[in-house]
């Protein structure tokens, strides 16, 4: 028999095993979602080494640089809770692809920006894409890995690669800026997103399977009937945006100016409206009932405090290296490497530490390390050798890596499996909000100070104070 004719018969007699098809599809999903998570976290750290090049290119001061960083984080935090709901309604794959396309086009817009407002607007759109990508990525992984152990390994790899991206951001940004200019840190997202889109297009879904297929692919979850909490979304965005705006623009416009006082009043009213809406809404994006658990509340506060300290310090220390010490983008990326590498190492060690010592002592040690690292950096001045900054940077990075995973596990144990996705989204939103507040407040302290050193000392003192305050907060939460 001719071999070309025999092939179809052999294919029917020896169909591809279901387990093999499932494994291939799950691997494709994991690879695609890891690509997206890498670019999302890369953009939370890579821009910090571009602060001085951006200041020179656009002639912007502290407030402009803060908006470049926070426009992305602000939209990410504001829409993250809603992104999961949209993924339920559209389907995880459609939501993922929509987020990827939005992120890619916004990155192109950042790279082609001709003015600070254009760059800030494009960064905000990047945040919208990221807010769709992250929850839809987790939904795809959840659908593709019904076995809990397999799912845990997949999510561990997803989180681990995100940690590597966060650690590599400053160094990768420094290399790109050194050779290709600041626009390259945004251009590089375009091919990465295209690769992710092609990989996501190969994910099997029920509607794309013919009846002749021997093994059906993993079907997507049915769209949820949950409605988008539009009033809560608007109130939350207004509350957070006006608060960040007051903190960033207060020094420049004057803390008693009409704009700042009016924005502060609007922010307070928006926060009150958010609480009222979420308490009464049938499908709130922020279920207040979660906070009846002291453990969940403590985990949320710890996650926010950690992001507040880490990203606030990353911002002001990057400024110190570039504007006070005169480091180039590449030198700044190299200088920050001890801190960012320890983020990845701390994340990998967190699970083992929690298994051996429980969730209390590793967290207390991490926040103590935050405080020690911040106080250690207080000796950092232009004439002090960089070597004296290495140990404090290592402590800060390790603390950041340990806190997030250890804070997450106890929080998720307080909710039912059906609410685990919402609880995880709340924790991630708290982290992004903490990051935005850290950049806004630490930047405001540096901008309002009489000298760069005074501002840096004030920011470091605040970081140490917040970190030490979390020690009794975490102990109290875990006792409950």
Short mmCIF file of C-alpha atoms in Angstrom, two decimals:
data_model
loop_
_atom_site.label_atom_id
_atom_site.label_comp_id
_atom_site.label_asym_id
_atom_site.label_seq_id
_atom_site.Cartn_x
_atom_site.Cartn_y
_atom_site.Cartn_z
CA UNK A 1 0.00 0.00 0.00
CA UNK A 2 1.22 3.50 -0.80
CA UNK A 3 2.55 5.25 2.30
CA UNK A 4 0.65 8.45 1.53
CA UNK A 5 -2.63 6.52 1.51
CA UNK A 6 -1.78 4.59 4.64
CA UNK A 7 -1.22 7.66 6.81
CA UNK A 8 -4.92 8.49 7.38
CA UNK A 9 -5.67 4.89 8.37
CA UNK A 10 -2.80 4.76 10.84
CA UNK A 11 -3.99 8.06 12.33
CA UNK A 12 -7.48 6.67 12.90
CA UNK A 13 -6.24 3.36 14.25
CA UNK A 14 -3.80 5.09 16.63
CA UNK A 15 -5.43 8.29 17.77
CA UNK A 16 -3.44 10.76 19.83
CA UNK A 17 -3.95 9.89 23.51
CA UNK A 18 -6.17 12.28 25.39
CA UNK A 19 -3.53 12.82 28.07
CA UNK A 20 -0.99 13.81 25.41
CA UNK A 21 -3.36 16.27 23.75
CA UNK A 22 -4.30 17.76 27.11
CA UNK A 23 -0.64 18.08 28.10
CA UNK A 24 0.23 19.80 24.81
CA UNK A 25 -2.65 22.25 25.19
CA UNK A 26 -1.79 22.96 28.83
CA UNK A 27 1.84 23.55 27.90
CA UNK A 28 0.82 25.97 25.15
CA UNK A 29 -1.40 27.88 27.57
CA UNK A 30 1.32 28.10 30.19
CA UNK A 31 3.94 29.28 27.68
CA UNK A 32 1.60 31.94 26.26
CA UNK A 33 0.52 33.27 29.64
CA UNK A 34 4.08 33.36 30.93
CA UNK A 35 5.01 35.60 27.99
CA UNK A 36 2.31 38.08 28.97
CA UNK A 37 3.17 38.08 32.67
CA UNK A 38 6.82 38.71 31.84
CA UNK A 39 6.06 41.91 29.89
CA UNK A 40 3.55 43.11 32.50
CA UNK A 41 6.05 42.85 35.36
CA UNK A 42 8.95 44.01 33.21
CA UNK A 43 7.18 47.32 32.72
CA UNK A 44 6.74 47.82 36.47
CA UNK A 45 10.51 48.05 36.96
CA UNK A 46 12.20 48.72 33.62
CA UNK A 47 11.10 52.37 33.40
CA UNK A 48 12.89 53.30 36.64
CA UNK A 49 16.29 53.27 34.92
CA UNK A 50 14.92 55.61 32.22
CA UNK A 51 14.05 58.44 34.62
CA UNK A 52 17.04 60.64 33.82
CA UNK A 53 16.88 60.05 30.03
CA UNK A 54 13.17 60.90 30.12
CA UNK A 55 13.82 64.02 32.20
CA UNK A 56 16.35 65.20 29.61
CA UNK A 57 14.28 64.23 26.58
CA UNK A 58 11.08 65.95 27.71
CA UNK A 59 12.48 68.51 30.18
CA UNK A 60 10.22 67.19 32.97
CA UNK A 61 10.70 67.48 36.71
CA UNK A 62 9.83 65.15 39.59
CA UNK A 63 6.06 65.30 39.12
CA UNK A 64 6.29 64.38 35.45
CA UNK A 65 8.48 61.37 36.22
CA UNK A 66 6.06 60.24 38.93
CA UNK A 67 3.16 60.35 36.48
CA UNK A 68 5.11 58.31 33.92
CA UNK A 69 5.57 55.57 36.53
CA UNK A 70 2.15 55.85 38.15
CA UNK A 71 -0.06 56.18 35.07
CA UNK A 72 0.61 52.50 34.38
CA UNK A 73 0.31 51.33 37.97
CA UNK A 74 -2.78 53.44 38.63
CA UNK A 75 -4.80 51.99 35.74
CA UNK A 76 -3.52 48.52 36.52
CA UNK A 77 -4.70 48.78 40.12
CA UNK A 78 -8.02 50.45 39.27
CA UNK A 79 -9.10 47.92 36.62
CA UNK A 80 -7.58 44.68 37.90
CA UNK A 81 -10.72 43.64 39.80
CA UNK A 82 -12.90 44.40 36.78
CA UNK A 83 -10.53 42.62 34.39
CA UNK A 84 -11.41 39.27 35.92
CA UNK A 85 -15.13 39.92 35.49
CA UNK A 86 -14.65 40.90 31.85
CA UNK A 87 -12.68 37.71 31.34
CA UNK A 88 -15.66 35.77 32.73
CA UNK A 89 -18.05 37.50 30.35
CA UNK A 90 -15.94 37.41 27.18
CA UNK A 91 -14.13 34.15 27.84
CA UNK A 92 -10.59 33.88 29.15
CA UNK A 93 -8.94 33.51 25.74
CA UNK A 94 -10.71 36.52 24.23
CA UNK A 95 -9.97 38.63 27.29
CA UNK A 96 -6.33 37.56 27.21
CA UNK A 97 -5.91 38.39 23.52
CA UNK A 98 -7.71 41.72 23.95
CA UNK A 99 -5.37 42.63 26.83
CA UNK A 100 -2.33 41.56 24.83
CA UNK A 101 -3.29 43.67 21.80
CA UNK A 102 -4.07 46.70 23.99
CA UNK A 103 -0.74 46.34 25.80
CA UNK A 104 1.17 45.97 22.52
CA UNK A 105 -0.43 49.00 20.86
CA UNK A 106 0.06 51.09 24.01
CA UNK A 107 3.73 50.08 24.14
CA UNK A 108 4.09 51.25 20.55
CA UNK A 109 2.40 54.50 21.56
CA UNK A 110 4.88 54.93 24.43
CA UNK A 111 7.82 54.38 22.09
CA UNK A 112 6.51 56.95 19.58
CA UNK A 113 5.50 59.58 22.16
CA UNK A 114 6.55 63.15 21.37
CA UNK A 115 5.50 64.80 24.65
CA UNK A 116 5.00 63.93 28.32
CA UNK A 117 1.16 63.89 28.04
CA UNK A 118 1.38 61.41 25.13
CA UNK A 119 3.72 59.16 27.08
CA UNK A 120 1.62 59.31 30.25
CA UNK A 121 -1.59 58.55 28.30
CA UNK A 122 0.05 55.59 26.54
CA UNK A 123 1.33 54.29 29.87
CA UNK A 124 -2.22 54.45 31.24
CA UNK A 125 -3.46 52.37 28.30
CA UNK A 126 -0.67 49.87 29.02
CA UNK A 127 -2.18 49.53 32.50
CA UNK A 128 -5.58 48.74 30.97
CA UNK A 129 -4.05 45.93 28.93
CA UNK A 130 -2.19 44.58 31.95
CA UNK A 131 -5.40 44.58 34.01
CA UNK A 132 -6.96 42.24 31.44
CA UNK A 133 -3.88 40.08 30.94
CA UNK A 134 -3.19 39.05 34.52
CA UNK A 135 -6.60 37.67 35.62
CA UNK A 136 -7.32 36.12 32.21
CA UNK A 137 -3.91 34.41 32.28
CA UNK A 138 -4.76 32.83 35.62
CA UNK A 139 -8.17 31.74 34.30
CA UNK A 140 -6.56 30.04 31.30
CA UNK A 141 -4.10 28.21 33.55
CA UNK A 142 -6.94 27.20 35.87
CA UNK A 143 -9.00 25.79 32.97
CA UNK A 144 -6.07 23.91 31.48
CA UNK A 145 -4.89 22.26 34.73
CA UNK A 146 -7.80 20.63 36.57
CA UNK A 147 -5.41 18.63 38.77
CA UNK A 148 -4.55 20.74 41.85
CA UNK A 149 -0.91 19.61 41.98
CA UNK A 150 -0.41 20.27 38.28
CA UNK A 151 -2.10 23.67 38.64
CA UNK A 152 0.13 24.59 41.58
CA UNK A 153 3.24 23.76 39.54
CA UNK A 154 1.95 25.77 36.58
CA UNK A 155 1.14 28.83 38.70
CA UNK A 156 4.50 28.49 40.45
CA UNK A 157 6.27 28.63 37.11
CA UNK A 158 4.10 31.57 36.03
CA UNK A 159 4.90 33.52 39.22
CA UNK A 160 8.56 32.52 39.09
CA UNK A 161 9.07 33.85 35.57
CA UNK A 162 7.32 37.05 36.63
CA UNK A 163 9.83 37.40 39.45
CA UNK A 164 12.69 36.89 37.00
CA UNK A 165 11.22 39.59 34.73
CA UNK A 166 10.92 41.99 37.67
CA UNK A 167 14.53 41.30 38.61
CA UNK A 168 15.80 41.63 35.05
CA UNK A 169 13.88 44.86 34.34
CA UNK A 170 16.44 47.46 35.50
CA UNK A 171 19.41 45.67 33.95
CA UNK A 172 17.60 44.94 30.67
CA UNK A 173 16.39 48.53 30.56
CA UNK A 174 19.89 49.83 31.20
CA UNK A 175 21.36 47.76 28.37
CA UNK A 176 18.61 48.77 25.92
CA UNK A 177 18.85 52.46 26.79
CA UNK A 178 22.64 52.40 26.60
CA UNK A 179 22.67 51.00 23.06
CA UNK A 180 19.32 52.04 21.56
CA UNK A 181 17.88 54.90 23.63
CA UNK A 182 14.93 55.11 26.01
CA UNK A 183 12.31 54.36 23.34
CA UNK A 184 13.70 50.85 22.97
CA UNK A 185 12.36 49.76 26.38
CA UNK A 186 8.85 50.15 24.93
CA UNK A 187 9.59 48.96 21.39
CA UNK A 188 10.84 45.64 22.79
CA UNK A 189 7.33 44.84 24.06
CA UNK A 190 5.91 44.76 20.53
CA UNK A 191 7.64 41.60 19.23
CA UNK A 192 7.21 39.90 22.61
CA UNK A 193 3.46 40.59 22.54
CA UNK A 194 3.25 39.37 18.93
CA UNK A 195 4.89 36.11 19.95
CA UNK A 196 2.43 35.82 22.84
CA UNK A 197 -0.52 36.45 20.53
CA UNK A 198 0.64 33.76 18.07
CA UNK A 199 1.12 31.30 20.91
CA UNK A 200 -2.31 32.14 22.35
CA UNK A 201 -3.87 31.62 18.92
CA UNK A 202 -2.77 27.98 19.08
CA UNK A 203 -4.66 27.37 22.32
CA UNK A 204 -7.43 24.86 21.70
CA UNK A 205 -10.99 25.91 22.47
CA UNK A 206 -14.23 24.03 21.99
CA UNK A 207 -15.51 26.21 19.17
CA UNK A 208 -12.41 25.59 17.09
CA UNK A 209 -12.56 21.82 17.22
CA UNK A 210 -14.05 19.85 14.38
CA UNK A 211 -16.27 16.85 14.94
CA UNK A 212 -13.62 14.62 13.40
CA UNK A 213 -11.09 15.46 16.04
CA UNK A 214 -10.34 12.31 18.03
CA UNK A 215 -9.88 14.14 21.33
CA UNK A 216 -11.69 17.33 22.32
CA UNK A 217 -9.49 20.06 23.78
CA UNK A 218 -9.91 21.44 27.24
CA UNK A 219 -13.11 23.49 27.04
CA UNK A 220 -13.21 27.01 28.37
CA UNK A 221 -15.28 27.87 31.36
CA UNK A 222 -18.77 29.10 30.59
CA UNK A 223 -19.14 32.86 30.65
CA UNK A 224 -20.24 34.09 34.01
CA UNK A 225 -23.50 35.90 34.59
CA UNK A 226 -21.73 38.39 36.82
CA UNK A 227 -22.20 41.96 35.76
CA UNK A 228 -19.49 44.57 35.70
CA UNK A 229 -19.72 46.70 38.84
CA UNK A 230 -19.60 49.97 36.89
CA UNK A 231 -20.50 52.30 39.80
CA UNK A 232 -17.85 50.68 41.99
CA UNK A 233 -15.31 50.83 39.16
CA UNK A 234 -15.88 54.55 38.60
CA UNK A 235 -15.82 55.36 42.31
CA UNK A 236 -12.63 53.35 42.82
CA UNK A 237 -10.84 54.96 39.88
CA UNK A 238 -11.81 58.47 40.99
CA UNK A 239 -10.83 57.76 44.60
CA UNK A 240 -7.39 56.37 43.80
CA UNK A 241 -6.60 58.76 40.92
CA UNK A 242 -7.46 61.89 42.89
CA UNK A 243 -5.52 60.67 45.92
CA UNK A 244 -2.44 59.99 43.77
CA UNK A 245 -2.92 63.35 42.04
CA UNK A 246 -3.01 65.21 45.35
CA UNK A 247 0.16 63.49 46.55
CA UNK A 248 2.07 64.12 43.32
CA UNK A 249 0.92 67.66 42.54
CA UNK A 250 0.57 68.99 46.10
CA UNK A 251 4.07 70.39 46.33
CA UNK A 252 4.01 71.94 42.85
CA UNK A 253 0.55 73.56 43.10
CA UNK A 254 0.59 74.23 46.85
CA UNK A 255 -1.10 72.11 49.48
CA UNK A 256 -3.69 74.80 50.19
CA UNK A 257 -4.46 75.62 46.55
CA UNK A 258 -8.04 75.27 45.33
CA UNK A 259 -7.15 72.38 43.00
CA UNK A 260 -5.46 70.34 45.72
CA UNK A 261 -8.10 70.99 48.40
CA UNK A 262 -10.90 70.26 45.93
CA UNK A 263 -9.22 67.05 44.76
CA UNK A 264 -8.68 65.93 48.36
CA UNK A 265 -12.37 66.45 49.14
CA UNK A 266 -13.37 64.62 45.95
CA UNK A 267 -11.07 61.73 46.84
CA UNK A 268 -12.58 61.41 50.33
CA UNK A 269 -16.12 61.46 48.93
CA UNK A 270 -15.19 58.87 46.30
CA UNK A 271 -13.75 56.52 48.93
CA UNK A 272 -16.92 56.81 50.99
CA UNK A 273 -19.04 56.22 47.89
CA UNK A 274 -16.97 53.15 47.01
CA UNK A 275 -17.57 51.60 50.44
CA UNK A 276 -21.29 52.30 50.23
CA UNK A 277 -21.60 50.91 46.70
CA UNK A 278 -19.64 47.74 47.45
CA UNK A 279 -21.69 47.10 50.60
CA UNK A 280 -24.94 47.20 48.60
CA UNK A 281 -24.03 45.87 45.15
CA UNK A 282 -25.26 42.38 44.25
CA UNK A 283 -21.93 41.51 42.56
CA UNK A 284 -19.33 43.87 44.05
CA UNK A 285 -15.90 44.00 42.46
CA UNK A 286 -14.50 44.45 45.98
CA UNK A 287 -16.46 42.15 48.34
CA UNK A 288 -16.21 43.80 51.74
CA UNK A 289 -17.18 40.53 53.43
CA UNK A 290 -13.64 39.27 52.73
CA UNK A 291 -12.31 41.74 55.28
CA UNK A 292 -14.33 40.19 58.11
CA UNK A 293 -11.38 37.82 58.39
CA UNK A 294 -8.51 39.34 60.32
CA UNK A 295 -6.09 37.06 58.49
CA UNK A 296 -7.27 38.24 55.07
CA UNK A 297 -7.18 41.87 56.19
CA UNK A 298 -3.68 41.45 57.60
CA UNK A 299 -2.48 39.79 54.39
CA UNK A 300 -3.94 42.59 52.28
CA UNK A 301 -2.35 45.29 54.43
CA UNK A 302 0.99 43.44 54.39
CA UNK A 303 0.88 43.11 50.60
CA UNK A 304 0.11 46.80 50.18
CA UNK A 305 2.79 47.87 52.69
CA UNK A 306 5.43 45.72 51.00
CA UNK A 307 4.70 47.18 47.56
CA UNK A 308 4.57 50.67 49.06
CA UNK A 309 8.04 50.31 50.54
CA UNK A 310 9.67 48.41 47.67
CA UNK A 311 8.45 50.48 44.72
CA UNK A 312 8.82 53.73 46.62
CA UNK A 313 12.43 52.88 47.41
CA UNK A 314 13.07 51.64 43.86
CA UNK A 315 11.92 55.03 42.56
CA UNK A 316 13.94 57.27 44.90
CA UNK A 317 17.07 55.09 44.87
CA UNK A 318 17.00 55.05 41.06
CA UNK A 319 16.77 58.84 41.11
CA UNK A 320 19.66 59.02 43.58
CA UNK A 321 21.92 56.90 41.39
CA UNK A 322 21.08 58.87 38.23
CA UNK A 323 20.73 62.45 39.46
CA UNK A 324 23.04 62.58 42.50
CA UNK A 325 25.74 60.08 41.55
CA UNK A 326 25.47 60.74 37.82
CA UNK A 327 25.11 57.07 36.87
CA UNK A 328 24.04 56.21 33.33
CA UNK A 329 21.00 54.01 32.72
CA UNK A 330 23.25 50.96 32.34
CA UNK A 331 25.18 51.78 35.52
CA UNK A 332 21.91 52.27 37.38
CA UNK A 333 20.64 48.90 36.20
CA UNK A 334 23.85 47.27 37.39
CA UNK A 335 23.68 49.12 40.71
CA UNK A 336 20.11 47.90 41.33
CA UNK A 337 20.94 44.30 40.37
CA UNK A 338 21.60 43.06 43.95
CA UNK A 339 18.13 44.20 45.00
CA UNK A 340 16.21 42.91 41.99
CA UNK A 341 17.98 39.54 41.90
CA UNK A 342 17.13 39.00 45.56
CA UNK A 343 13.45 39.55 44.73
CA UNK A 344 13.54 36.45 42.53
CA UNK A 345 15.60 34.44 45.04
CA UNK A 346 13.31 35.47 47.91
CA UNK A 347 10.26 34.35 45.94
CA UNK A 348 11.80 30.94 45.33
CA UNK A 349 12.74 30.56 49.01
CA UNK A 350 9.42 31.78 50.41
CA UNK A 351 7.60 28.47 50.09
CA UNK A 352 10.35 26.54 51.87
CA UNK A 353 10.55 29.13 54.63
CA UNK A 354 6.79 29.00 55.17
CA UNK A 355 6.81 25.19 55.24
CA UNK A 356 9.56 25.11 57.84
CA UNK A 357 8.75 28.08 60.06
CA UNK A 358 5.11 28.89 59.29
CA UNK A 359 3.84 32.27 58.02
CA UNK A 360 4.69 34.37 61.08
CA UNK A 361 8.45 34.48 61.56
CA UNK A 362 9.48 34.73 57.89
CA UNK A 363 7.17 37.73 57.47
CA UNK A 364 8.39 39.40 60.64
CA UNK A 365 11.96 38.85 59.48
CA UNK A 366 11.14 40.25 56.04
CA UNK A 367 9.66 43.49 57.37
CA UNK A 368 12.58 43.84 59.78
CA UNK A 369 14.92 43.39 56.81
CA UNK A 370 13.00 46.11 54.96
CA UNK A 371 13.58 48.49 57.88
CA UNK A 372 17.25 47.54 58.23
CA UNK A 373 17.82 47.97 54.50
CA UNK A 374 16.14 51.38 54.43
CA UNK A 375 18.16 52.60 57.42
CA UNK A 376 21.33 51.19 55.87
CA UNK A 377 20.75 53.25 52.73
CA UNK A 378 20.60 56.38 54.88
CA UNK A 379 24.41 56.36 54.83
CA UNK A 380 24.35 56.54 51.02
CA UNK A 381 25.68 59.88 49.82
CA UNK A 382 27.53 60.97 46.72
CA UNK A 383 30.95 60.49 48.33
CA UNK A 384 30.23 57.12 49.98
CA UNK A 385 31.41 54.11 47.92
CA UNK A 386 28.64 52.11 46.25
CA UNK A 387 29.81 48.95 48.06
CA UNK A 388 28.15 50.24 51.25
CA UNK A 389 24.76 50.06 49.49
CA UNK A 390 25.01 46.40 48.50
CA UNK A 391 23.93 44.81 51.80
CA UNK A 392 20.94 47.15 52.29
CA UNK A 393 19.83 46.51 48.70
CA UNK A 394 20.12 42.75 49.22
CA UNK A 395 17.97 42.99 52.37
CA UNK A 396 15.27 45.04 50.64
CA UNK A 397 15.12 42.70 47.65
CA UNK A 398 14.93 39.56 49.77
CA UNK A 399 12.15 41.06 51.90
CA UNK A 400 10.10 41.95 48.83
CA UNK A 401 10.48 38.46 47.39
CA UNK A 402 9.42 36.76 50.61
CA UNK A 403 6.41 38.90 51.56
CA UNK A 404 4.12 38.46 48.54
CA UNK A 405 3.90 34.64 48.39
CA UNK A 406 3.80 34.18 52.17
CA UNK A 407 1.08 36.83 52.57
CA UNK A 408 -1.01 35.24 49.81
CA UNK A 409 -1.28 31.70 51.16
CA UNK A 410 -3.00 32.48 54.53
CA UNK A 411 -5.39 34.91 52.80
CA UNK A 412 -6.57 32.33 50.27
CA UNK A 413 -7.07 29.76 53.03
CA UNK A 414 -9.75 32.01 54.56
CA UNK A 415 -12.06 31.86 51.50
CA UNK A 416 -13.92 29.13 49.68
CA UNK A 417 -12.48 27.84 46.37
CA UNK A 418 -15.23 29.69 44.49
CA UNK A 419 -13.99 33.02 45.86
CA UNK A 420 -10.27 32.33 45.55
CA UNK A 421 -10.03 34.21 42.26
CA UNK A 422 -11.69 37.32 43.70
CA UNK A 423 -9.52 37.14 46.82
CA UNK A 424 -6.34 36.86 44.74
CA UNK A 425 -7.47 39.84 42.64
CA UNK A 426 -8.00 41.90 45.79
CA UNK A 427 -4.48 41.08 46.98
CA UNK A 428 -2.97 41.99 43.61
CA UNK A 429 -4.96 45.23 43.54
CA UNK A 430 -3.65 46.09 47.00
CA UNK A 431 -0.09 45.54 45.77
CA UNK A 432 -0.54 47.77 42.73
CA UNK A 433 -2.24 50.48 44.81
CA UNK A 434 0.59 50.30 47.34
CA UNK A 435 3.14 50.66 44.54
CA UNK A 436 1.38 53.75 43.17
CA UNK A 437 1.17 55.31 46.62
CA UNK A 438 4.83 54.53 47.30
CA UNK A 439 6.02 56.32 44.16
CA UNK A 440 3.67 59.26 44.85
CA UNK A 441 4.54 59.74 48.54
CA UNK A 442 8.27 58.99 48.35
CA UNK A 443 8.56 61.24 45.30
CA UNK A 444 6.67 64.00 47.09
CA UNK A 445 9.07 63.78 50.04
CA UNK A 446 12.09 64.08 47.74
CA UNK A 447 10.51 66.90 45.72
CA UNK A 448 9.51 68.94 48.78
CA UNK A 449 12.87 68.62 50.54
CA UNK A 450 15.46 71.37 50.58
CA UNK A 451 18.09 69.02 49.14
CA UNK A 452 18.25 65.63 47.46
CA UNK A 453 19.88 64.08 50.54
CA UNK A 454 17.22 65.43 52.90
CA UNK A 455 14.45 64.07 50.68
CA UNK A 456 16.14 60.67 50.45
CA UNK A 457 16.53 60.50 54.24
CA UNK A 458 12.84 61.35 54.72
CA UNK A 459 11.79 58.63 52.28
CA UNK A 460 14.07 56.06 53.91
CA UNK A 461 12.77 56.96 57.37
CA UNK A 462 9.17 56.52 56.20
CA UNK A 463 10.04 53.15 54.65
CA UNK A 464 11.61 51.96 57.89
CA UNK A 465 8.67 53.23 59.97
CA UNK A 466 6.04 51.52 57.81
CA UNK A 467 8.03 48.29 57.82
CA UNK A 468 8.44 48.22 61.60
CA UNK A 469 4.75 49.07 62.08
CA UNK A 470 3.86 45.93 60.09
CA UNK A 471 5.56 43.67 62.64
CA UNK A 472 2.83 43.95 65.33
CA UNK A 473 0.11 44.14 62.65
CA UNK A 474 1.14 40.80 61.17
CA UNK A 475 1.50 39.12 64.56
CA UNK A 476 -1.97 40.28 65.54
CA UNK A 477 -3.48 39.09 62.26
CA UNK A 478 -1.90 35.63 62.56
CA UNK A 479 -3.02 35.20 66.16
CA UNK A 480 -6.59 35.46 64.94
#
